[in-house]
Every structure is written in C-alpha cells, then in structure tokens.
mmCIF file of C-alpha atoms in Angstrom:
data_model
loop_
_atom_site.group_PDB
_atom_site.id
_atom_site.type_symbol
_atom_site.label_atom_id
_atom_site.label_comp_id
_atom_site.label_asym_id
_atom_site.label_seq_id
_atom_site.Cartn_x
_atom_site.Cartn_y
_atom_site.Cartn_z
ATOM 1 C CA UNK A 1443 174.631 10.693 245.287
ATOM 2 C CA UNK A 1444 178.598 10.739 244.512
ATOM 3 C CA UNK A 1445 181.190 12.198 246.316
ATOM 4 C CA UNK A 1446 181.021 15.268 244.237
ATOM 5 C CA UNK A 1447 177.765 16.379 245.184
ATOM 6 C CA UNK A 1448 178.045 15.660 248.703
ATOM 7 C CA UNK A 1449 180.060 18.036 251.127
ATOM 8 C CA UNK A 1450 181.061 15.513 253.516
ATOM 9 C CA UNK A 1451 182.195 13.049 251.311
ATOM 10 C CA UNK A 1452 184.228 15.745 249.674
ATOM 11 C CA UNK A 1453 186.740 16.681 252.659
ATOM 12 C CA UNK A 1454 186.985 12.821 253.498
ATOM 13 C CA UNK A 1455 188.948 10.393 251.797
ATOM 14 C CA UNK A 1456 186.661 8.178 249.643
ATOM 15 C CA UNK A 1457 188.608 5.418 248.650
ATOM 16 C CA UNK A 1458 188.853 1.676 249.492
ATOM 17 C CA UNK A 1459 189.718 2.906 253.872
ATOM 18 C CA UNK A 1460 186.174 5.002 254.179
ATOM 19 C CA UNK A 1461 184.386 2.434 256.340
ATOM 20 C CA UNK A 1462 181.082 0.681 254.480
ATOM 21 C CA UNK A 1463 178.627 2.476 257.484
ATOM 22 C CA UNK A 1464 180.202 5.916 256.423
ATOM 23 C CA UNK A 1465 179.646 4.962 252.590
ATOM 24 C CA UNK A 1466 176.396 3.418 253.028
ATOM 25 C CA UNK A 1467 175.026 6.441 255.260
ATOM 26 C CA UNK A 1468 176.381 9.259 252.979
ATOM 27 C CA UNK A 1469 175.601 6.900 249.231
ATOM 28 C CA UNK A 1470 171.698 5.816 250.198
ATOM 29 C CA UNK A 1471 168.939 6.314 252.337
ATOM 30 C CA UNK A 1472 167.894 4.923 255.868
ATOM 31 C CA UNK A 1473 166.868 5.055 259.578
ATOM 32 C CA UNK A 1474 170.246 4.855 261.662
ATOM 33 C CA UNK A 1475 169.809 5.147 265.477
ATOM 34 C CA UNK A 1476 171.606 4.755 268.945
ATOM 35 C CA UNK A 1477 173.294 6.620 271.755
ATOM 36 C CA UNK A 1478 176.248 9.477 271.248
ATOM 37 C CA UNK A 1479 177.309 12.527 272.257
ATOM 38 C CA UNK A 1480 176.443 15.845 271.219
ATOM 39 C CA UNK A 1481 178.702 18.992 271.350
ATOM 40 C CA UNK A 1482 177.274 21.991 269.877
ATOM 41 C CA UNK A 1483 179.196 25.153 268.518
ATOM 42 C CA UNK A 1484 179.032 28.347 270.244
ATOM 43 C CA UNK A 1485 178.277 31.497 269.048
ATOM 44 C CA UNK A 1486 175.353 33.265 268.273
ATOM 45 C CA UNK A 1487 174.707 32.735 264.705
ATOM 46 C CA UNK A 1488 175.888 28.928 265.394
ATOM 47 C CA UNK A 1489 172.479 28.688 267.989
ATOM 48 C CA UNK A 1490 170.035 30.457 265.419
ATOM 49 C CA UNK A 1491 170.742 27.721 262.894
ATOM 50 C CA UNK A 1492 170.863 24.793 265.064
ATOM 51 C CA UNK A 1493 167.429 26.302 266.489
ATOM 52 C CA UNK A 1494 166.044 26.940 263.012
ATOM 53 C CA UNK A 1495 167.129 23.272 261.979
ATOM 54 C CA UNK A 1496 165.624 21.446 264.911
ATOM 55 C CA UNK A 1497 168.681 20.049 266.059
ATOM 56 C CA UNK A 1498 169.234 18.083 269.035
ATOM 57 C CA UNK A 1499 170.649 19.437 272.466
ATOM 58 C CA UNK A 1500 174.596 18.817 273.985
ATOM 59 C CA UNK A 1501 174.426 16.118 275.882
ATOM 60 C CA UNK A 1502 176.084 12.796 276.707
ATOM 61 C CA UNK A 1503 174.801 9.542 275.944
ATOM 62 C CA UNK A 1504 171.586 11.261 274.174
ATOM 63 C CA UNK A 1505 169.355 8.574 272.315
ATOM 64 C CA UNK A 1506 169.312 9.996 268.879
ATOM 65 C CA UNK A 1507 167.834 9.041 265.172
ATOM 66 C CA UNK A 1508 168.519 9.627 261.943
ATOM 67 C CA UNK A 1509 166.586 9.256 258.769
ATOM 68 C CA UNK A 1510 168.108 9.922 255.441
ATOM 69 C CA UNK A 1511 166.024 10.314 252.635
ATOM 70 C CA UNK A 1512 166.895 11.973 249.312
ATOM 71 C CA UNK A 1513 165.007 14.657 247.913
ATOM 72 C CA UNK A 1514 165.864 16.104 244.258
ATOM 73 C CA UNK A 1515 167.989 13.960 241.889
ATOM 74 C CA UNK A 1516 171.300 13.906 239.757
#
C-alpha cells in the first residue's frame, strides 16, 4: 500500500524524516506488540464505534498487540 491509499500516511509527512517503524507498520504486514497508553474519545457516537470495533479500554501501561494484515489489493 502507498501513501495514497492509506489515510494515515496521507496527513503525515512521508519523506526521508518518517521513521522506518512508522513506514514499515503502515507499508507491510506484521505482529507489533508492547505496553502504551490508551486515551479514548468521548462522546457517544465515539463509544458505539470503538465498541463495535473491539477496541481496547483507556488505560495506562495496557499490554497491547497489533496484527496487520492486508486484505484486498491495488
């Protein structure tokens, strides 16, 4: 995936600064995990979708995972 197709990519700047974790976790797929923290939007709409995409709770130092894997194709 390029930076056109991909929202994120699109409202950072992609050039030579964008850090090789933030190129490599937004250009391929993977399993990415560790510790962060999690602050949630309010509102109620902002809870329905968080609900209806299984997010994870706020929290501090909350073990989390990620795994990236593309579905579709360019």
């Amino acid at each position: 995936m390029d930076s056109e197709h991909d929202p994120f990519l699109q409202a950072l700047d992609t050039g030579e600064t964008l850090p090789s974790a933030i190129r490599a976790l937004h250009f391929g797929e993977g399993r990415y995990s560790g510790r962060c923290s999690i602050t949630r939007g309010k509102g109620l709409l902002v809870a329905l979708a968080l609900r209806i995409g299984q997010f994870p709770p706020e929290g501090d130092d909350l073990k989390v995972t990620l795994n990236i894997r593309r579905v579709g194709g360019d």
